[in-house]
Amino acid sequence: MLSFFAGPTVLRGTDNIRQYTAKCLLPEMPYVADAPQVPLPGHKTHMNRLHIRPEPYRRLEMIDCETFMNIGSVITQWAQRVFPDRPLKVNDLDEETGENLTLPCPAAYNFAIADIWHTAAVDIHRFAGWLDTFPLTTTQRLLHLAFPNQTKAWHFKLKQDRDKELFQYFLWTSPQLEASKTRPPLDPDALEMMTRKSVVIAFQPPWIMSPADLKEFVECQNFPPYQGGATNYLESKHRVWGKLWDVCVTNESQFFVLTTYDQWVFGTFSQRWTGVFFSPIYDFDSSEPSIAECLTFWIASAMRITRTLVLPKLPEPVGLPPIVVEPSDDPIEYHQSESNWTGKSSDYAASAGVVLDNVSLVSDAGIFETTSPINKPEPTAVSSNIHNWMANLPEIMSEVPNYLTQHQTEAMSFQHISSDPQPGIFYY
C-alpha cells in the first residue's frame, strides 16, 4: 500500500495577515564598498550638519520618552485584534496598484513571499528605495487590506527637503490632501482634520545617524529655547529634533517615524506642538511588536481608526498665533568640539601611544552606558606606554608628582573616569 505525505501548506500573506504581520522581518540591508563608511559601534558620525538653527517660531518645550516606554505590548495586542487570521481570498499583489507584501517571513511559517531584489544603498537616494520597496510597500498593502474604507486613497509619497543629502522623508498622504495645498477646501476645519491624519516617515542612513547618534537623540530631555539670536549653534541631537519639528509642523503631521532602517523610533507631537512623546528604539528585526505592526499601528492611530492610540493630555497655552516655518538661509557655524570619544576600549586617543592589545584598560561599555565599576586589569602591561606618553607632554605636565614610580604604577587601579573626559587623558 502506497502512502503519500503531503508537504506543509504554502501560504500567501493574505491567507493569514495576522500571523504574517507579526512574523515578517525587514531584510538585512547590505553595505558595500561603494557606500559611505558606517562608524564603529559606539561612535557618532559628525555628519549630521542639518541646516537648523535656533528659531523664534520653534516652540518645543517638553520631550517625553517615558509615556510610551511600554507601548510595544499595546501594539502587539492591537495587531492581534484588528488583523484577521482567515484567508482574504485575494493575492498578496494588487495588480491594479502594484502594491505587494514584500517583507519575508522565516521559513517555519510557510509564507511564500516573492523574492525581491534591490540595489545596494550606496547613497541616501537608493536608501530611500530600500525603505519604499520593503517596509513601506508592505505597510501600505496591509493598511489597504485591513482598513479599505479608511485608507484606500492614501499612500506614501517621497518629499524633497533642503537637506536632501542628509535627511529625507516620506509622507503618508492622499490625492485630496495634496490638492488641498494648492486649492484649499472651503472648510478649514475639514482641512485640519485631514492633514492631521498624515504621517511623516523621516529617515537618515546609518552613515549620517549612527546608533550612537540615535541613542543620543532619544535620550535628549529638552530642547534649548530661543534666546534672541544669541547663538546660532545647536548640538546634533537638537538639530534633528528641530528638523523633525519643522517638517511635521509644515505638513501638519502630528505623528512621525524616524528611522535609520536598522533602528526605528515612533513619536507624536502634542496638539499645539509644544510637546512630543515617543517610543523606545526598535531594531529592524524586532518581534512583539514587529516593525510592520508598529508602522500599521502608528498610521492607524494618526488616522483615528478605531481601537488605536489615545494621545496623552498635555497642558498647552491657548490662543497661540499660527506657526510659520521660515528657516533662515544664513550660513551656520558647526562646532568642531562635539567629541566622538566615548570611553570605549576600542577608542584610545592617538596621542597616548597605547597599543590596541591593551583593550581591557577601559570598560567595553564606555562611560555613558553604566555607572558600575570599569574593568581593572593589572596595569603593568601599559605602564611603559603611560610613562612614554607623559614624557612627551607639554612642560606644564611637569607638575605631575614624581612619585609615580614603577612600583606604584603597578599597584594603581583606575577607579574613576571623569564624566567629561578629554581625549587622551586618563583620570585616576
PDB file of C-alpha atoms in Angstrom, residues 92 199 235 254 282 306:
ATOM      1  CA  ASP A  92      -0.572  39.412  -1.993  1.00  0.00           C
ATOM      2  CA  VAL A 199       2.339  60.809   8.964  1.00  0.00           C
ATOM      3  CA  GLU A 235      24.048  70.172  19.086  1.00  0.00           C
ATOM      4  CA  GLN A 254       1.338  65.131  14.477  1.00  0.00           C
ATOM      5  CA  TYR A 282      13.068  49.189  17.891  1.00  0.00           C
ATOM      6  CA  THR A 306     -10.879  52.555  15.986  1.00  0.00           C
TER       7      THR A 306
END
